[in-house]
XYZ file of C-alpha atoms in Angstrom:
660
model
C -106.512 22.372 -38.043
C -106.607 20.333 -41.235
C -109.079 17.877 -39.714
C -111.264 20.785 -38.709
C -111.915 21.767 -42.339
C -111.676 18.262 -43.826
C -114.576 17.445 -46.221
C -115.770 20.996 -46.518
C -116.323 22.676 -49.838
C -118.290 25.636 -51.104
C -121.612 23.787 -51.387
C -121.427 21.764 -48.158
C -123.504 22.821 -45.182
C -122.579 21.663 -41.648
C -124.716 21.915 -38.667
C -123.686 23.786 -35.575
C -123.371 20.566 -33.598
C -120.972 19.058 -36.044
C -118.898 22.197 -36.005
C -118.729 22.197 -32.202
C -117.709 18.572 -32.094
C -114.922 19.209 -34.515
C -113.676 22.207 -32.495
C -113.732 20.157 -29.274
C -111.707 17.342 -30.858
C -109.210 19.873 -32.126
C -108.813 21.424 -28.659
C -108.236 18.020 -27.035
C -105.603 17.053 -29.577
C -103.901 20.415 -29.156
C -103.876 20.008 -25.376
C -102.258 16.574 -25.604
C -99.541 17.861 -27.897
C -98.820 20.796 -25.603
C -98.549 18.461 -22.575
C -96.143 16.213 -24.465
C -94.021 19.185 -25.481
C -93.980 20.510 -21.887
C -92.818 17.158 -20.516
C -90.015 17.006 -23.089
C -89.031 20.565 -22.228
C -88.854 19.687 -18.532
C -86.598 16.715 -19.254
C -84.298 18.777 -21.452
C -84.107 21.540 -18.858
C -83.046 19.056 -16.164
C -80.394 17.585 -18.430
C -79.098 21.029 -19.329
C -78.831 21.991 -15.658
C -76.572 19.000 -15.018
C -74.405 19.938 -17.973
C -74.228 23.617 -16.978
C -72.157 22.876 -13.801
C -69.366 21.305 -15.927
C -69.105 23.944 -18.606
C -66.021 26.108 -18.981
C -67.847 29.411 -18.555
C -70.438 28.229 -16.088
C -73.364 30.000 -17.811
C -76.942 28.709 -17.344
C -79.225 27.504 -20.152
C -82.360 29.548 -20.909
C -85.492 27.519 -20.123
C -87.439 28.643 -23.211
C -86.838 27.418 -26.698
C -84.229 25.039 -28.038
C -82.908 27.797 -30.289
C -81.671 29.703 -27.196
C -79.350 26.898 -25.873
C -75.726 28.169 -25.523
C -73.203 26.137 -27.526
C -70.585 26.192 -24.662
C -70.144 22.483 -24.137
C -68.014 20.943 -21.297
C -64.250 20.875 -22.036
C -61.727 18.312 -20.847
C -59.369 20.872 -19.238
C -57.174 18.395 -17.316
C -56.623 15.183 -19.236
C -55.143 12.229 -17.413
C -51.355 12.380 -17.900
C -49.523 9.443 -19.337
C -47.568 7.514 -16.684
C -44.515 5.883 -18.243
C -43.030 2.641 -17.074
C -39.430 3.349 -16.003
C -38.493 0.030 -14.474
C -38.507 -1.034 -10.851
C -38.816 1.473 -8.044
C -35.525 2.169 -6.149
C -35.557 0.201 -2.904
C -34.561 1.733 0.433
C -32.786 -0.781 2.688
C -32.329 1.539 5.667
C -28.975 3.047 4.640
C -27.895 5.942 2.404
C -31.224 7.747 2.556
C -30.054 10.865 0.611
C -29.069 8.657 -2.314
C -32.422 6.834 -2.246
C -34.270 10.138 -1.937
C -32.681 11.611 -5.064
C -33.065 8.312 -6.953
C -36.747 8.134 -6.026
C -37.371 11.687 -7.191
C -35.642 10.982 -10.504
C -37.638 7.768 -10.987
C -41.016 9.398 -10.278
C -40.220 12.347 -12.557
C -39.321 9.953 -15.355
C -42.694 8.249 -14.930
C -44.660 11.495 -14.924
C -43.894 15.073 -13.939
C -47.468 15.480 -12.670
C -46.887 12.464 -10.437
C -44.029 14.258 -8.640
C -46.000 17.509 -8.483
C -48.808 15.779 -6.588
C -46.172 14.674 -4.021
C -44.788 18.189 -3.655
C -48.056 20.161 -3.772
C -50.339 17.589 -2.148
C -53.824 16.260 -2.921
C -56.937 18.044 -1.690
C -59.944 15.860 -1.065
C -63.070 16.974 -3.012
C -66.042 18.478 -1.226
C -68.493 16.294 -3.131
C -66.972 12.811 -3.585
C -69.964 11.711 -5.674
C -69.838 14.443 -8.291
C -66.126 14.815 -9.177
C -64.770 17.145 -11.761
C -62.245 15.834 -14.246
C -59.390 17.598 -12.398
C -60.401 16.112 -9.055
C -60.771 12.696 -10.614
C -57.305 12.787 -12.194
C -55.622 14.186 -9.041
C -57.144 11.384 -6.997
C -55.708 8.842 -9.400
C -52.275 10.548 -9.382
C -52.213 10.566 -5.572
C -52.981 6.849 -5.475
C -50.267 6.058 -8.035
C -47.647 8.187 -6.237
C -48.514 6.649 -2.868
C -48.173 3.163 -4.310
C -44.729 3.904 -5.767
C -43.475 5.338 -2.459
C -44.784 2.344 -0.511
C -43.148 -0.032 -2.990
C -39.741 1.566 -2.439
C -39.410 1.323 1.374
C -38.658 -1.620 3.633
C -41.126 -3.386 5.918
C -40.052 -1.675 9.140
C -40.481 1.767 7.706
C -43.751 0.772 6.044
C -45.203 -0.286 9.393
C -44.648 3.245 10.706
C -46.377 5.025 7.798
C -48.941 2.466 6.665
C -51.960 4.535 7.736
C -51.161 7.640 5.650
C -53.312 8.116 2.543
C -51.802 11.292 1.097
C -48.679 10.871 -1.012
C -47.286 14.215 0.190
C -47.835 13.404 3.873
C -46.322 9.951 3.340
C -43.204 11.415 1.709
C -42.791 14.136 4.337
C -43.158 11.599 7.142
C -40.467 9.357 5.675
C -38.122 12.346 5.350
C -38.716 13.295 8.999
C -38.113 9.723 10.180
C -34.852 9.449 8.248
C -33.432 12.972 8.301
C -34.991 14.193 11.534
C -37.040 17.232 12.355
C -36.372 20.794 11.231
C -33.950 21.254 14.129
C -31.829 18.292 13.064
C -32.020 19.269 9.405
C -30.862 22.760 10.348
C -27.938 21.248 12.255
C -27.138 19.080 9.225
C -27.234 22.119 6.986
C -24.945 24.113 9.271
C -22.512 21.196 9.436
C -22.483 20.821 5.654
C -22.060 24.575 5.233
C -19.087 24.560 7.638
C -17.569 21.638 5.756
C -17.997 23.489 2.470
C -16.482 26.686 3.861
C -13.397 24.886 5.225
C -13.109 22.513 2.264
C -9.526 21.868 1.207
C -7.649 19.198 -0.675
C -6.329 16.344 1.445
C -2.750 15.178 1.660
C -1.918 12.840 -1.204
C -5.222 13.564 -2.987
C -5.393 14.640 -6.594
C -7.237 17.727 -7.756
C -9.739 15.606 -9.701
C -10.613 13.502 -6.627
C -10.973 16.606 -4.461
C -13.197 18.176 -7.120
C -15.376 15.056 -7.022
C -15.744 15.380 -3.235
C -16.624 19.044 -3.662
C -19.327 18.161 -6.189
C -20.818 15.562 -3.837
C -20.799 18.139 -1.040
C -22.597 20.623 -3.289
C -25.315 18.061 -3.988
C -25.572 17.354 -0.257
C -26.017 21.034 0.613
C -28.615 21.416 -2.118
C -30.456 18.312 -0.890
C -30.707 19.785 2.605
C -32.792 22.638 1.196
C -30.399 25.574 1.310
C -32.941 27.816 -0.419
C -35.385 27.660 2.504
C -32.863 29.061 5.008
C -32.129 32.148 2.869
C -28.888 32.937 4.702
C -26.956 34.092 1.652
C -24.851 30.933 1.389
C -24.813 29.303 -2.014
C -22.344 26.934 -3.634
C -22.560 28.646 -6.995
C -20.050 28.613 -9.842
C -17.960 31.417 -8.325
C -17.672 29.538 -5.013
C -16.634 26.321 -6.786
C -14.046 28.229 -8.865
C -12.488 29.795 -5.771
C -12.173 26.398 -4.085
C -10.646 24.820 -7.202
C -8.084 27.629 -7.509
C -7.200 27.245 -3.808
C -6.751 23.489 -4.311
C -4.487 24.124 -7.297
C -2.380 26.555 -5.264
C -1.941 23.998 -2.451
C -1.402 20.982 -4.705
C 0.952 22.584 -7.216
C 2.673 24.725 -4.536
C 2.600 27.600 -6.995
C 0.640 30.708 -6.082
C 1.550 32.349 -9.390
C -0.235 29.561 -11.295
C -3.343 30.005 -9.147
C -3.234 33.776 -9.657
C -2.887 33.367 -13.416
C -5.801 30.933 -13.503
C -7.912 33.363 -11.505
C -7.144 36.137 -13.979
C -7.873 33.833 -16.923
C -11.241 32.776 -15.480
C -12.261 36.416 -15.147
C -11.220 37.350 -18.670
C -12.361 34.148 -20.399
C -15.510 32.077 -20.066
C -14.013 29.210 -18.058
C -15.882 27.178 -15.484
C -14.643 24.909 -12.708
C -14.650 21.853 -15.002
C -12.292 23.633 -17.402
C -9.883 24.436 -14.551
C -9.806 20.846 -13.297
C -9.369 19.543 -16.841
C -6.491 21.971 -17.376
C -4.716 20.791 -14.220
C -5.336 17.124 -15.034
C -3.960 17.569 -18.548
C -0.979 19.474 -17.161
C -0.260 16.699 -14.650
C -0.559 14.007 -17.322
C 1.809 15.873 -19.620
C 4.268 16.401 -16.766
C 4.138 12.722 -15.779
C 4.591 11.656 -19.381
C 7.560 13.988 -19.759
C 9.137 12.771 -16.526
C 8.619 9.157 -17.576
C 10.238 9.772 -20.956
C 13.134 11.635 -19.346
C 13.634 8.802 -16.863
C 13.609 6.256 -19.680
C 16.089 8.329 -21.658
C 18.342 8.706 -18.624
C 18.270 4.965 -17.983
C 18.977 4.171 -21.636
C 21.768 6.733 -21.824
C 23.269 5.562 -18.532
C 23.191 1.913 -19.568
C 24.702 2.791 -22.950
C 27.475 4.873 -21.361
C 28.156 2.159 -18.800
C 28.391 -0.422 -21.541
C 30.891 1.731 -23.425
C 32.871 2.327 -20.245
C 32.940 -1.354 -19.415
C 33.965 -2.158 -22.965
C 36.804 0.392 -22.824
C 38.059 -1.026 -19.525
C 37.817 -4.455 -21.012
C 39.955 -3.461 -24.030
C 42.571 -1.756 -21.842
C 43.006 -4.845 -19.711
C 42.895 -7.239 -22.650
C 46.650 -6.949 -23.265
C 47.438 -8.088 -19.727
C 44.959 -10.900 -19.242
C 44.342 -12.399 -22.654
C 43.719 -15.918 -21.426
C 41.006 -14.928 -18.933
C 39.314 -12.665 -21.474
C 39.115 -15.504 -24.008
C 37.138 -17.614 -21.515
C 34.456 -14.922 -20.957
C 31.140 -15.460 -22.745
C 28.456 -13.064 -23.842
C 26.681 -13.630 -20.516
C 29.682 -12.372 -18.575
C 29.763 -9.270 -20.810
C 26.170 -8.446 -19.884
C 26.962 -9.087 -16.227
C 29.861 -6.665 -16.505
C 27.569 -3.997 -17.959
C 25.118 -4.422 -15.114
C 27.956 -4.386 -12.626
C 28.994 -0.948 -13.799
C 25.340 0.109 -13.799
C 25.014 -0.987 -10.178
C 28.274 0.723 -9.306
C 27.027 4.029 -10.707
C 23.620 3.979 -8.975
C 24.759 2.388 -5.742
C 25.206 5.741 -4.003
C 21.909 7.130 -5.308
C 19.722 4.161 -4.331
C 21.486 2.339 -1.498
C 18.288 0.506 -0.548
C 18.630 -1.754 -3.603
C 22.400 -2.207 -3.522
C 23.678 -3.158 -0.062
C 26.972 -4.730 -1.071
C 30.204 -3.067 -0.052
C 32.363 -1.426 -2.668
C 35.018 -3.704 -4.125
C 37.881 -2.679 -6.341
C 37.664 -4.422 -9.684
C 41.071 -5.715 -10.697
C 40.066 -7.827 -13.654
C 36.982 -8.486 -15.754
C 36.862 -12.128 -14.738
C 33.642 -13.715 -13.481
C 35.089 -14.340 -10.031
C 35.373 -10.657 -9.035
C 32.580 -9.398 -11.252
C 29.430 -8.301 -9.510
C 26.385 -10.450 -9.060
C 25.065 -12.962 -11.525
C 22.956 -12.147 -14.559
C 19.646 -13.043 -12.896
C 20.426 -10.924 -9.833
C 21.556 -7.983 -11.939
C 18.461 -8.237 -14.159
C 16.170 -8.359 -11.134
C 17.869 -5.320 -9.627
C 17.646 -3.465 -12.912
C 13.866 -4.041 -12.996
C 13.518 -2.930 -9.385
C 15.629 0.134 -10.062
C 13.530 1.046 -13.098
C 10.318 0.904 -11.070
C 11.874 2.833 -8.208
C 13.194 5.540 -10.499
C 9.717 6.171 -11.897
C 8.040 6.322 -8.478
C 10.735 7.736 -6.256
C 9.750 11.373 -6.745
C 6.075 10.554 -6.295
C 6.487 8.779 -2.956
C 9.215 10.958 -1.524
C 6.741 13.372 0.102
C 4.288 10.736 1.398
C 6.602 8.848 3.732
C 5.664 9.030 7.393
C 8.271 8.132 9.983
C 6.556 6.591 13.050
C 7.943 7.835 16.343
C 5.748 5.771 18.709
C 3.563 2.660 18.308
C 0.738 1.466 20.590
C -1.401 -1.693 20.626
C -4.497 -2.558 22.657
C -6.645 -5.705 22.552
C -9.879 -6.356 24.410
C -10.362 -9.383 26.623
C -7.608 -8.618 29.133
C -9.866 -7.251 31.866
C -9.503 -3.573 31.009
C -11.906 -0.973 32.342
C -11.956 1.685 29.633
C -15.148 3.378 28.540
C -17.287 1.175 26.229
C -14.767 -1.661 26.641
C -16.983 -4.062 28.580
C -19.982 -3.587 26.297
C -17.871 -4.051 23.163
C -16.172 -7.147 24.568
C -19.493 -8.648 25.678
C -21.070 -7.967 22.273
C -18.090 -9.556 20.494
C -18.412 -12.682 22.658
C -22.160 -12.799 22.029
C -21.603 -12.656 18.256
C -18.739 -15.167 18.373
C -16.171 -12.740 16.998
C -12.511 -12.423 18.040
C -11.516 -9.737 20.499
C -11.223 -6.354 18.751
C -7.768 -4.883 18.303
C -6.696 -1.249 18.200
C -3.441 0.098 16.791
C -1.965 3.544 17.266
C 0.965 5.073 15.405
C 2.403 8.464 16.217
C 3.777 10.140 13.125
C 5.422 13.457 12.487
C 4.259 14.259 8.984
C 2.692 17.649 9.693
C 4.871 20.431 11.007
C 3.164 22.101 13.937
C 0.040 19.900 13.615
C -1.892 18.349 16.477
C -3.323 15.225 14.832
C -0.160 13.177 15.136
C -1.793 9.854 16.128
C -3.315 7.547 13.521
C -5.774 5.214 15.290
C -6.871 2.018 13.510
C -9.703 -0.232 14.764
C -9.705 -3.834 13.551
C -12.855 -5.886 14.280
C -12.192 -9.216 12.638
C -15.158 -11.234 11.447
C -16.307 -14.623 12.594
C -14.204 -17.354 11.026
C -16.639 -20.254 11.506
C -19.821 -20.439 9.448
C -21.896 -18.389 9.339
C -19.062 -15.932 8.802
C -19.321 -12.178 9.266
C -17.662 -9.245 7.587
C -14.619 -7.517 8.969
C -14.930 -3.918 10.223
C -11.821 -1.812 9.702
C -11.599 1.967 10.026
C -9.048 4.583 11.045
C -8.917 8.258 11.958
C -6.557 10.851 13.430
C -6.479 12.044 17.025
C -4.315 14.292 19.156
C -3.271 11.588 21.658
C -3.500 7.848 22.195
C -6.067 7.715 25.051
C -8.592 10.009 23.389
C -8.236 8.119 20.134
C -8.732 4.768 21.884
C -11.920 5.975 23.616
C -13.366 7.226 20.344
C -12.410 4.015 18.549
C -14.196 1.923 21.223
C -17.387 3.985 20.954
C -17.485 3.945 17.159
C -16.591 0.253 16.993
C -19.516 -0.572 19.326
C -21.912 1.514 17.227
C -20.774 -0.016 13.925
C -20.874 -3.549 15.278
C -24.460 -3.036 16.496
C -25.468 -1.643 13.134
C -23.901 -4.536 11.230
C -25.660 -7.161 13.362
C -29.031 -5.466 13.728
C -31.073 -8.645 13.283
C -28.894 -10.759 15.582
C -29.202 -8.452 18.610
C -32.981 -8.036 18.538
C -34.347 -8.623 22.043
C -30.917 -8.237 23.661
C -29.664 -5.387 25.784
C -27.685 -4.112 22.807
C -30.818 -3.701 20.667
C -31.369 -0.025 21.493
C -27.782 1.150 21.533
C -27.028 4.004 19.181
C -25.995 2.268 15.946
C -24.198 3.218 12.749
C -23.673 1.488 9.454
C -20.404 0.132 8.097
C -19.428 3.612 6.868
C -20.017 5.187 10.276
C -23.230 7.018 9.286
C -26.166 7.086 11.786
C -28.988 4.660 10.961
C -32.724 5.279 11.163
C -34.029 2.536 13.477
C -37.115 2.006 15.687
C -37.067 4.299 18.687
C -36.580 3.210 22.277
C -39.844 2.396 24.131
C -39.018 4.846 26.932
C -36.380 7.225 25.612
C -38.083 7.466 22.214
C -35.829 9.292 19.707
C -33.631 10.827 22.374
C -30.858 8.236 21.950
C -30.921 8.557 18.165
C -30.717 12.334 18.408
C -27.821 12.144 20.844
C -25.930 9.754 18.573
C -26.642 11.981 15.605
C -25.401 15.059 17.449
C -22.318 13.106 18.566
C -21.635 12.109 14.970
C -21.977 15.690 13.752
C -19.833 17.015 16.591
C -17.084 14.496 15.805
C -17.262 15.394 12.143
C -17.060 19.122 12.823
C -14.203 18.518 15.258
C -12.314 16.518 12.633
C -12.864 19.267 10.068
C -11.746 21.932 12.533
C -8.647 19.970 13.462
C -7.813 19.303 9.840
C -8.209 23.001 9.110
C -6.025 23.822 12.123
C -3.370 21.388 10.886
C -3.407 22.965 7.455
C -3.122 26.379 9.078
C -0.186 25.187 11.188
C 1.502 23.756 8.111
C 0.928 26.987 6.221
C 2.332 28.969 9.147
C 5.331 26.643 9.280
C 5.933 27.188 5.555
C 5.551 30.921 6.076
C 8.003 30.789 8.984
C 10.523 28.942 6.823
C 9.992 31.464 4.065
C 10.447 34.312 6.549
C 13.686 32.730 7.776
C 14.965 32.439 4.231
C 13.948 36.004 3.519
C 15.637 37.190 6.720
C 18.769 35.302 5.743
C 18.652 36.790 2.257
C 18.062 40.206 3.773
C 21.062 39.815 6.045
C 23.179 38.680 3.118
C 21.983 41.622 1.049
C 22.755 43.987 3.892
C 26.281 42.599 4.159
C 26.737 42.936 0.427
C 25.374 46.447 0.579
C 27.745 47.326 3.433
C 30.665 45.960 1.432
C 29.593 47.924 -1.611
C 29.181 51.072 0.492
C 32.680 50.610 1.931
C 34.070 50.068 -1.558
C 32.295 53.185 -2.780
C 33.725 55.215 0.121
C 37.218 53.982 -0.639
C 36.804 54.840 -4.299
C 35.475 58.260 -3.407
C 38.475 58.875 -1.113
C 40.806 57.706 -3.871
C 39.110 60.009 -6.372
C 39.406 62.928 -3.943
C 43.098 62.139 -3.456
C 43.663 61.975 -7.200
C 41.799 65.222 -7.705
C 43.997 66.880 -5.053
C 47.136 65.538 -6.773
C 45.960 66.764 -10.155
C 45.162 70.170 -8.709
C 48.598 70.380 -7.063
C 50.303 69.531 -10.319
C 48.227 72.101 -12.152
C 49.178 74.743 -9.586
C 52.824 73.790 -9.944
C 52.614 74.087 -13.721
C 50.977 77.465 -13.411
C 53.768 78.657 -11.101
C 56.421 77.390 -13.520
C 54.719 79.207 -16.374
C 54.728 82.433 -14.392
C 58.403 82.093 -13.337
C 59.681 80.971 -16.806
C 61.426 83.239 -19.560
C 60.035 83.766 -22.981
C 62.979 82.566 -24.988
C 60.946 82.394 -28.119
C 60.593 86.158 -28.180
C 64.435 86.740 -28.430
C 66.986 86.071 -31.149
C 67.530 82.486 -30.077
C 66.022 79.693 -32.060
C 63.985 76.837 -30.643
C 64.601 73.259 -31.485
C 61.607 73.166 -33.698
C 62.858 76.076 -35.857
C 63.297 74.950 -39.483
C 66.468 77.048 -40.046
C 68.135 76.030 -36.824
C 70.689 73.610 -38.255
C 71.486 75.782 -41.221
C 72.092 78.972 -39.190
C 73.744 77.407 -36.211
C 76.701 75.691 -37.895
C 79.397 77.572 -39.849
C 81.109 76.505 -43.019
C 84.221 75.449 -41.217
C 82.273 73.288 -38.906
C 80.597 71.677 -41.836
C 83.915 70.815 -43.403
C 85.231 69.482 -40.169
C 82.161 67.306 -39.883
C 82.739 65.947 -43.386
C 86.581 65.724 -43.411
C 86.597 61.923 -43.472
C 84.266 61.819 -46.470
C 86.100 63.770 -49.171
C 84.455 61.901 -51.988
C 81.019 62.841 -50.716
C 81.725 66.521 -50.119
C 79.171 68.752 -51.702
C 80.427 72.310 -52.113
C 78.317 74.997 -50.589
C 78.393 78.522 -51.862
C 78.284 80.965 -49.017
C 77.474 84.531 -49.775
C 79.054 87.359 -47.911
C 75.711 88.722 -47.047
C 74.674 85.476 -45.418
C 77.840 85.465 -43.327
C 77.119 88.874 -42.010
């Protein structure tokens, strides 16, 4: 527009042609500028469309005018989380899968919580892999990182079975199924753990703290099996743990009143299961410390009293055997003290003093008891025995029958040939099995303790020894179970050595007797593993049921003994009551007799009163009359009474009126 009027003033005259040319040039320039602006607008519109899909609100940009562009820019709503380095990934060697599972979860959570969430929730593949949102981009990276950590923590055999899985969630779930089984097996595991928790009780010879540790491990096991997904109302909460701890205290301390008091205290005060166990542990420590101090005081007092007694005997006999006493040294004095100590405790602990009693006639070294070294050694043994005698008194088991069985003698028991052949193949000695029948549980059925001893190979390369034991109702059943479990454990220990042999696909267990997750059989698939797993669970449930039955039998036996004592006390009380009743009857009869006697005497007195004469109403005087002596005797009688005492006669004036 400025060029159109350039050079024009008031006096200038332009022709029409010049004016047209100027207007045409202006129109062309204007058209070029408009085309340039339109092209720039088209480019900006395309760019804004691409940005509109990533905005938070998703609003479109108006195509006209830069002043109408919405200032709602894209936001980074899901930033990439920071993945911490928490050391090496826990490695799974094929055993103790629950422990590795919990360790792996803890490790991944420590690296990043979002990393574990992508394993639990899963990763969804984007619909448009080319145009990823920030959330999809970060989730893809988290899935790759989680998958890499899981793959780094498993062994080669397990990795070969899950190598084609891309999703971290699917990879984790597949590993859990391969190791813990399907939902059916997990349900069976949960039911078994729930039964074990319901029938949980302290074992014989186990402390409350150790039993509480087993209960805590069982709680973690039940929680790891996913108790919340079954929704059957069973939960090992704080109240359940408290009830089990109180029951353990009642059995261990043999004091139901203590358990009842603790139950009342837990309801009134804010005490948890840890406080109860700590209370019992502190109580036991204080009791043991007190018993130890009392034992030490008794030993010191006994030795001091024995020394005084020996010294007194020595002084009494000194007058008779002076020469022999002069030859005794300080060593013989100490030996004498220990001799009297042994003499006192010989009847209480005969296991340490087996000598016959000898009468001591003199304090000489010839008839004194053992030497100083022997007496000192016995004193040390006695001190240790005194501190542990009460503790071990209830744990002694008297064997009533002993059995022994060794393979390699041509026997034909179940699993015997396979176990013997496998032992020969591995170059191990023939397995040995011991059985001891004990009577330590009144009324119990598990009276046989079966021990399996699979000694290792002595020549290099050596192998580890397998030793385990359990309880069974009889010798033959226990031997059959020991053969089966020994074969399974031996196969599990030598997994690499039996590859390609006929023992390769036998049901195997680790050194602790737990089923192992191994490659399935080419024809039977997982059927053998499932059968071995079900056998293991059945044996475990049977052991728990038998242990519970034994505890019930023992409790019934204690109740029967208590009932017998109560019946005896009742009989004694009845006899005492009968005696008291008889005594009361005799006393009542005596009282009735006395009452009859008293009544008879009262009647007799009443009759005598009625038949008697009132002499007090006449002129006679009673003996209690004050004027009796004065009126009764006359003057002459008074003089006669005093005739021998003339010097003491006191004249009495008697009036005539008084005489009348």
